[in-house]
Structures are given as C-alpha cells and as structure tokens.
C-alpha cells in the first residue's frame, strides 16, 4: 500500500504547493479542510514566525506556516489538533500531527540552549543550528509507556483528574533517563496504583503529538498488591470485568487499542488494528 502522506524536508524558496497554518489557537480550516493553496495563504494577513516544508500529500508538497498569533481569515476558523483527531480524516490528522510537532519544536529552538544565540534552520535537514557552538538540535520525541494490566477477565483502568467525566483508561508515563521500557512500565504502575506486574508483552507503538510523545504499548499481568492511587495523578483506579467496562478513551488512541485487543482475545472476537 502506498502511503498518501510522507514527510520530507522541502525548500521553502520553491513556490506552490499546499500549506497549513498553525497559531496558538490551533490550525486554520474552512469548509474544504485545513490545507490551503500556499500562495493564497501567504497573501493573507498572517504574522508568520517561520515556514517549514514538511512533506508530500498525494505527491503534492505541503508547508507549515507557524504563526505568532491567531488571525482573522475570511470564511475560516481555528481548531485544535485534538478535534482533528476526533473528527477529521486520519490522513489529515497525520499531516497536522506532524506539522504541530515540527512547529512546536522549531518555535522552542529559536535560540541555542547552550549560548543563547539565535539558531537557524539547517537546509535539507530537520535541525536547528547554532554556529558559535557548532550544535544541532533535532525534533524532540518523548518515549512514554502505556500498559493495560490484566488479571484474567479483569483489567485495571484508572482516571486522571484531567480526563473527560466518567472515562477510565490504561496507565501511562514518560520514560526517565537510565530506564529501559520495562523499568519505566514497572515504576509507573508501582507509582500510580502500587501494583506489581509480570509477563510484560509489547503490542505496538503510536505517535502521540500532544506535544511529542511516542507511545509504546504493552499488556502486563497482575503479580501482586492492592490498588492504592497516587495522590494528584490518579483520581480513581479499579478492576473492571471485560463484560462491564466503563466509558473508554477515543477509538484512535493506543490506550483504546490495548483494551480492545485484550477484550477481543478474552471474548474470542477478531482483533482490532492499531491506528497508525
Ligand atoms: N495515546 C494514548 O492512548 C495515551 C497517551 N497518553 C500520553 O502519555 C504521556 C504520558 O502520560 P502521563 O500519565 O501524563 O505521564 P506521567 O505519568 O509520566 O505523568 C506526567 C508528569 O510527567 C512529567 N512530564 C511531563 N512531560 C514529560 C516529559 N516529556 N518527560 C518526562 N516527564 C515529563 C510532568 O511532571 C507531568 O506532570 C502523555 O503525553 C499522555 O498524553 C496517555 C494516555 C493515553
Ligand atoms: Mg501517568
Ligand atoms: Zn550556541
């Protein structure tokens, strides 16, 4: 299968192609979506902080206009990336998710973290460069473990105070320096619910551009302990029977995939496919 969307570093001196515009309010969109003819978009009254050539969609070059602030464009509105994930088509979400990560990273690396001088975009490479330090900065990706802890017909799901009311999800957390993926998973489960796990099994990964996580998804079996929720982080955690699950996370998330796979296996149903 050929992919409709491929990332690339494009020369911003070249004219033409499509462009997306991103401001602190999200992406610009109209009735036709979030991709606009680039030359038209650049004629609008936008306060452009940086432009990045980000890839090809169906063979056409796509650029990102990263804006300082949100602007009025006739017939258009602004919408956050999460809304595109929930509503929009998957390919568009991939384009915007990538654009968001490049935009955020470049915005946060305008100045060298070592000497404080202005950095420049490296041509033909996705990197920002500080000449005095001869140092390159690349887009940041934060590995995060996400795990469904299981006990026969039961799964351990938890609520963060940040979740939509009623929704329970798998446990997750960022890797710390010095840890393997397994070390991180064991620590996170211990910290968040004081449970011990065994038989850790890797299922798959997913890019999570909020703002730059790479989710590594696992199943792990319960090995001991009683649930004690971590203060502030975990509002509630419970064992749920696979026949009586609470409201679950969005269907495109790897959290949902980990739950759906386990339920499908217990019930002998066909297994779902992990959204890319
Ligand atoms: N795609 C999915 O299905 C899901 C994705 N996630 C994502 O997993 C990630 C981790 O989940 P949480 O439970 O929030 O993490 P967590 O359990 O590690 O706690 C969050 C805390 O980690 C620290 N932190 C923030 N950014 C960090 C970074 N880049 N590196 C190290 N520490 C950092 C902060 O102190 C923050 O309060 C988040 O990006 C979250 O959005 C979480 C659940 C489902
Ligand atoms: Mg967590
Ligand atoms: Zn420097």
Short mmCIF file of C-alpha atoms and ligand atoms in Angstrom, two decimals:
data_model
loop_
_atom_site.label_atom_id
_atom_site.label_comp_id
_atom_site.label_asym_id
_atom_site.label_seq_id
_atom_site.Cartn_x
_atom_site.Cartn_y
_atom_site.Cartn_z
CA UNK A 1 0.00 0.00 0.00
CA UNK A 2 1.46 3.39 -0.89
CA UNK A 3 1.12 5.96 1.81
CA UNK A 4 -0.76 9.14 0.90
CA UNK A 5 1.40 11.18 3.28
CA UNK A 6 5.18 11.09 3.52
CA UNK A 7 7.34 13.51 5.47
CA UNK A 8 10.21 15.39 3.82
CA UNK A 9 12.34 18.50 4.31
CA UNK A 10 11.33 20.86 1.49
CA UNK A 11 12.98 24.04 0.26
CA UNK A 12 10.79 26.99 1.32
CA UNK A 13 12.23 29.08 -1.55
CA UNK A 14 10.27 26.95 -4.04
CA UNK A 15 6.80 28.32 -4.86
CA UNK A 16 3.50 26.44 -4.93
CA UNK A 17 2.05 23.51 -3.05
CA UNK A 18 -0.34 23.30 -0.11
CA UNK A 19 0.08 24.96 3.27
CA UNK A 20 -1.39 24.60 6.73
CA UNK A 21 -1.36 27.50 9.19
CA UNK A 22 -0.90 26.96 12.91
CA UNK A 23 -1.37 29.51 15.65
CA UNK A 24 -1.68 29.15 19.43
CA UNK A 25 -5.42 28.60 18.71
CA UNK A 26 -4.76 25.54 16.54
CA UNK A 27 -4.98 25.04 12.79
CA UNK A 28 -6.83 27.22 10.30
CA UNK A 29 -9.66 25.45 8.46
CA UNK A 30 -12.62 26.17 6.21
CA UNK A 31 -15.28 24.01 4.53
CA UNK A 32 -12.59 22.32 2.40
CA UNK A 33 -10.43 21.33 5.36
CA UNK A 34 -7.12 22.59 6.73
CA UNK A 35 -4.98 22.55 3.55
CA UNK A 36 -4.90 25.80 1.58
CA UNK A 37 -3.15 26.78 -1.65
CA UNK A 38 0.13 28.05 -0.23
CA UNK A 39 0.48 31.19 -2.34
CA UNK A 40 -3.07 32.24 -1.44
CA UNK A 41 -2.47 31.61 2.26
CA UNK A 42 0.72 33.67 2.26
CA UNK A 43 -1.18 36.64 0.81
CA UNK A 44 -3.47 36.69 3.87
CA UNK A 45 -2.72 38.99 6.76
CA UNK A 46 -0.81 36.47 8.88
CA UNK A 47 2.01 37.08 11.32
CA UNK A 48 4.37 34.31 10.18
CA UNK A 49 7.04 33.25 12.65
CA UNK A 50 8.56 30.51 10.47
CA UNK A 51 7.83 28.43 7.42
CA UNK A 52 8.70 24.74 7.14
CA UNK A 53 8.42 22.37 4.19
CA UNK A 54 7.05 19.25 5.89
CA UNK A 55 6.24 16.58 3.29
CA UNK A 56 4.13 15.35 0.39
CA UNK A 57 0.43 14.59 0.36
CA UNK A 58 -0.63 12.58 -2.69
CA UNK A 59 2.62 13.77 -4.32
CA UNK A 60 1.97 17.50 -3.66
CA UNK A 61 4.36 19.47 -1.43
CA UNK A 62 2.96 20.60 1.92
CA UNK A 63 4.27 23.51 4.01
CA UNK A 64 3.58 24.74 7.52
CA UNK A 65 3.15 28.41 8.31
CA UNK A 66 3.85 28.74 12.01
CA UNK A 67 2.18 31.95 13.23
CA UNK A 68 2.96 34.22 16.15
CA UNK A 69 -0.71 34.74 16.87
CA UNK A 70 -4.11 33.79 15.60
CA UNK A 71 -5.51 35.97 12.77
CA UNK A 72 -8.90 36.65 11.15
CA UNK A 73 -9.12 34.98 7.74
CA UNK A 74 -12.49 35.44 5.97
CA UNK A 75 -14.54 32.22 5.89
CA UNK A 76 -12.07 30.40 8.13
CA UNK A 77 -11.80 29.32 11.75
CA UNK A 78 -9.23 27.82 14.13
CA UNK A 79 -9.38 24.38 15.68
CA UNK A 80 -7.06 22.38 17.97
CA UNK A 81 -5.28 19.18 16.93
CA UNK A 82 -7.33 17.03 19.31
CA UNK A 83 -10.53 17.99 17.49
CA UNK A 84 -8.96 16.95 14.18
CA UNK A 85 -8.00 13.63 15.74
CA UNK A 86 -11.53 13.01 16.97
CA UNK A 87 -13.46 14.21 13.91
CA UNK A 88 -11.28 14.56 10.86
CA UNK A 89 -9.94 12.07 8.37
CA UNK A 90 -6.94 10.09 9.51
CA UNK A 91 -4.50 11.25 6.83
CA UNK A 92 -5.23 14.91 7.56
CA UNK A 93 -4.68 14.22 11.27
CA UNK A 94 -1.29 12.65 10.44
CA UNK A 95 -0.29 15.73 8.43
CA UNK A 96 -1.40 18.11 11.18
CA UNK A 97 0.11 16.00 13.96
CA UNK A 98 3.47 16.13 12.22
CA UNK A 99 3.11 19.84 11.47
CA UNK A 100 2.31 20.51 15.14
CA UNK A 101 5.42 18.68 16.33
CA UNK A 102 7.71 20.44 13.85
CA UNK A 103 6.13 23.82 14.60
CA UNK A 104 6.43 23.39 18.37
CA UNK A 105 9.99 22.14 18.23
CA UNK A 106 11.24 24.87 15.86
CA UNK A 107 9.44 27.55 17.91
CA UNK A 108 11.09 26.29 21.10
CA UNK A 109 14.54 26.05 19.50
CA UNK A 110 14.89 29.53 18.02
CA UNK A 111 17.68 30.18 20.49
CA UNK A 112 20.57 27.97 21.48
CA UNK A 113 20.15 26.33 24.89
CA UNK A 114 23.92 26.44 25.34
CA UNK A 115 24.87 30.04 24.46
CA UNK A 116 21.56 31.82 23.89
CA UNK A 117 22.31 32.95 20.32
CA UNK A 118 19.70 32.76 17.56
CA UNK A 119 19.65 29.41 15.75
CA UNK A 120 18.99 28.88 12.05
CA UNK A 121 17.13 26.15 10.15
CA UNK A 122 19.56 23.73 8.51
CA UNK A 123 18.78 23.38 4.80
CA UNK A 124 17.71 19.88 3.72
CA UNK A 125 17.75 18.60 7.28
CA UNK A 126 15.20 18.77 10.10
CA UNK A 127 17.51 20.53 12.51
CA UNK A 128 18.20 23.94 14.05
CA UNK A 129 21.82 25.04 14.12
CA UNK A 130 23.92 27.25 16.40
CA UNK A 131 27.05 28.36 14.61
CA UNK A 132 29.15 29.55 17.60
CA UNK A 133 28.55 26.20 19.36
CA UNK A 134 28.51 24.13 16.15
CA UNK A 135 25.49 22.41 17.69
CA UNK A 136 22.41 20.93 16.07
CA UNK A 137 19.06 20.40 17.75
CA UNK A 138 16.67 17.82 16.37
CA UNK A 139 12.94 17.40 16.99
CA UNK A 140 12.29 16.05 20.45
CA UNK A 141 10.39 12.81 20.92
CA UNK A 142 9.44 11.65 24.42
CA UNK A 143 9.07 7.89 24.85
CA UNK A 144 6.11 7.02 27.06
CA UNK A 145 4.99 3.60 28.22
CA UNK A 146 1.34 2.72 28.22
CA UNK A 147 0.10 -0.51 29.75
CA UNK A 148 -3.04 -2.50 30.26
CA UNK A 149 -2.65 -4.52 33.47
CA UNK A 150 -4.77 -7.66 33.31
CA UNK A 151 -5.99 -10.32 35.79
CA UNK A 152 -7.98 -12.99 33.96
CA UNK A 153 -11.30 -11.47 32.96
CA UNK A 154 -10.41 -8.21 34.70
CA UNK A 155 -8.44 -5.18 33.53
CA UNK A 156 -7.04 -2.35 35.61
CA UNK A 157 -8.22 1.06 34.41
CA UNK A 158 -7.70 4.43 36.02
CA UNK A 159 -8.88 8.01 35.86
CA UNK A 160 -6.74 11.10 35.82
CA UNK A 161 -8.44 14.28 37.06
CA UNK A 162 -7.75 15.65 33.52
CA UNK A 163 -9.97 13.03 31.80
CA UNK A 164 -13.46 13.61 30.45
CA UNK A 165 -16.00 12.76 33.19
CA UNK A 166 -16.55 9.00 33.58
CA UNK A 167 -13.75 7.87 31.26
CA UNK A 168 -11.23 5.29 32.50
CA UNK A 169 -8.02 4.42 30.68
CA UNK A 170 -4.79 2.43 30.83
CA UNK A 171 -1.81 3.62 32.87
CA UNK A 172 0.89 5.66 31.14
CA UNK A 173 4.02 7.56 31.93
CA UNK A 174 7.19 9.07 30.49
CA UNK A 175 10.50 7.21 30.46
CA UNK A 176 13.17 8.73 32.64
CA UNK A 177 16.89 8.78 31.87
CA UNK A 178 18.54 5.49 32.79
CA UNK A 179 15.43 3.36 32.33
CA UNK A 180 14.56 0.60 29.91
CA UNK A 181 10.98 0.49 28.61
CA UNK A 182 10.26 -2.34 31.07
CA UNK A 183 11.83 -0.48 34.02
CA UNK A 184 9.66 2.52 33.23
CA UNK A 185 6.49 0.46 32.94
CA UNK A 186 7.10 -1.31 36.26
CA UNK A 187 7.89 2.01 38.00
CA UNK A 188 4.87 3.82 36.56
CA UNK A 189 2.44 1.05 37.58
CA UNK A 190 4.00 0.96 41.05
CA UNK A 191 3.86 4.75 41.45
CA UNK A 192 0.36 5.23 40.12
CA UNK A 193 -1.51 2.26 41.68
CA UNK A 194 1.08 0.35 43.86
CA UNK A 195 0.57 -2.83 41.84
CA UNK A 196 3.31 -5.28 40.78
CA UNK A 197 3.26 -6.79 37.27
CA UNK A 198 4.81 -9.73 35.38
CA UNK A 199 4.86 -11.17 31.84
CA UNK A 200 5.23 -7.81 30.11
CA UNK A 201 4.28 -8.10 26.44
CA UNK A 202 4.89 -5.41 23.81
CA UNK A 203 1.99 -4.84 21.40
CA UNK A 204 2.87 -1.82 19.31
CA UNK A 205 3.56 1.89 19.24
CA UNK A 206 1.87 5.11 18.23
CA UNK A 207 2.96 8.68 17.67
CA UNK A 208 1.08 10.92 20.11
CA UNK A 209 1.72 14.54 19.09
CA UNK A 210 0.43 16.12 22.36
CA UNK A 211 3.03 17.55 22.26
CA UNK A 212 5.70 14.98 21.33
CA UNK A 213 5.17 11.55 22.86
CA UNK A 214 5.92 8.22 21.30
CA UNK A 215 3.64 5.74 22.99
CA UNK A 216 4.98 2.19 23.46
CA UNK A 217 2.04 -0.07 24.26
CA UNK A 218 2.10 -3.18 26.47
CA UNK A 219 -0.01 -5.76 28.22
CA UNK A 220 1.20 -6.93 31.64
CA UNK A 221 -0.25 -9.43 34.08
CA UNK A 222 -1.05 -8.65 37.67
CA UNK A 223 1.55 -10.09 40.05
CA UNK A 224 0.55 -8.66 43.44
CA UNK A 225 -0.54 -5.75 45.60
CA UNK A 226 -3.71 -3.82 46.36
CA UNK A 227 -4.69 -0.70 44.42
CA UNK A 228 -3.58 2.49 46.15
CA UNK A 229 -3.98 5.53 43.92
CA UNK A 230 -1.17 8.06 43.60
CA UNK A 231 -2.28 11.38 45.03
CA UNK A 232 -2.98 14.14 42.44
CA UNK A 233 -2.19 11.94 39.39
CA UNK A 234 -4.83 9.20 39.77
CA UNK A 235 -8.33 10.10 40.86
CA UNK A 236 -9.62 6.52 40.85
CA UNK A 237 -8.46 3.08 39.67
CA UNK A 238 -10.45 -0.14 39.59
CA UNK A 239 -10.51 -3.68 38.25
CA UNK A 240 -13.18 -3.84 35.58
CA UNK A 241 -14.62 -7.04 34.16
CA UNK A 242 -14.27 -7.22 30.36
CA UNK A 243 -18.07 -7.67 30.19
CA UNK A 244 -18.72 -4.46 32.18
CA UNK A 245 -16.34 -1.75 31.02
CA UNK A 246 -16.72 1.95 31.83
CA UNK A 247 -16.60 4.70 29.14
CA UNK A 248 -13.25 4.26 27.36
CA UNK A 249 -10.79 6.58 25.58
CA UNK A 250 -11.11 7.68 21.93
CA UNK A 251 -11.06 4.85 19.41
CA UNK A 252 -7.91 6.11 17.67
CA UNK A 253 -5.78 6.04 20.80
CA UNK A 254 -3.38 3.24 21.60
CA UNK A 255 -4.97 3.14 25.07
CA UNK A 256 -8.22 2.04 23.45
CA UNK A 257 -6.40 -0.41 21.20
CA UNK A 258 -4.73 -2.13 24.17
CA UNK A 259 -8.12 -2.56 25.85
CA UNK A 260 -9.90 -3.66 22.66
CA UNK A 261 -7.24 -6.27 21.85
CA UNK A 262 -7.48 -7.81 25.31
CA UNK A 263 -11.27 -7.85 25.29
CA UNK A 264 -11.28 -9.38 21.79
CA UNK A 265 -8.90 -12.13 22.96
CA UNK A 266 -10.98 -12.95 26.05
CA UNK A 267 -14.20 -12.99 24.07
CA UNK A 268 -12.76 -14.79 21.04
CA UNK A 269 -13.55 -11.91 18.69
CA UNK A 270 -11.46 -10.63 15.78
CA UNK A 271 -8.62 -8.38 16.94
CA UNK A 272 -8.64 -4.67 16.05
CA UNK A 273 -5.86 -2.97 14.09
CA UNK A 274 -3.74 -0.27 15.73
CA UNK A 275 -4.33 3.11 14.05
CA UNK A 276 -1.00 4.49 12.78
N1 LIG B 1 -2.32 7.75 23.09
C1 LIG B 1 -2.88 7.32 24.21
O1 LIG B 1 -3.71 6.44 24.18
C2 LIG B 1 -2.48 7.92 25.53
C3 LIG B 1 -1.44 8.81 25.60
N2 LIG B 1 -1.02 9.28 26.82
C4 LIG B 1 0.12 10.19 26.82
O2 LIG B 1 1.19 9.57 27.50
C5 LIG B 1 2.05 10.54 28.02
C6 LIG B 1 2.40 10.20 29.43
O3 LIG B 1 1.25 10.11 30.24
P1 LIG B 1 1.11 10.77 31.69
O4 LIG B 1 0.33 9.83 32.53
O5 LIG B 1 0.61 12.17 31.55
O6 LIG B 1 2.65 10.84 32.19
P2 LIG B 1 3.27 10.65 33.66
O7 LIG B 1 2.56 9.60 34.40
O8 LIG B 1 4.74 10.49 33.44
O9 LIG B 1 2.97 12.00 34.42
C7 LIG B 1 3.01 13.28 33.85
C8 LIG B 1 4.10 14.06 34.52
O10 LIG B 1 5.34 13.74 33.91
C9 LIG B 1 6.17 14.89 33.83
N3 LIG B 1 6.48 15.12 32.40
C10 LIG B 1 5.82 15.87 31.51
N4 LIG B 1 6.41 15.82 30.29
C11 LIG B 1 7.47 14.99 30.44
C12 LIG B 1 8.46 14.52 29.54
N5 LIG B 1 8.48 14.88 28.25
N6 LIG B 1 9.38 13.66 30.02
C13 LIG B 1 9.36 13.27 31.30
N7 LIG B 1 8.45 13.70 32.20
C14 LIG B 1 7.52 14.53 31.77
C15 LIG B 1 5.40 16.02 34.44
O11 LIG B 1 5.79 16.12 35.78
C16 LIG B 1 3.96 15.56 34.33
O12 LIG B 1 3.14 16.10 35.33
C17 LIG B 1 1.33 11.89 27.84
O13 LIG B 1 1.86 12.52 26.71
C18 LIG B 1 -0.09 11.47 27.58
O14 LIG B 1 -0.77 12.41 26.76
C19 LIG B 1 -1.61 8.91 27.98
C20 LIG B 1 -2.67 8.05 27.96
C21 LIG B 1 -3.22 7.54 26.73
MG1 LIG B 2 0.70 8.72 34.18
ZN1 LIG B 3 25.08 28.15 20.96
#
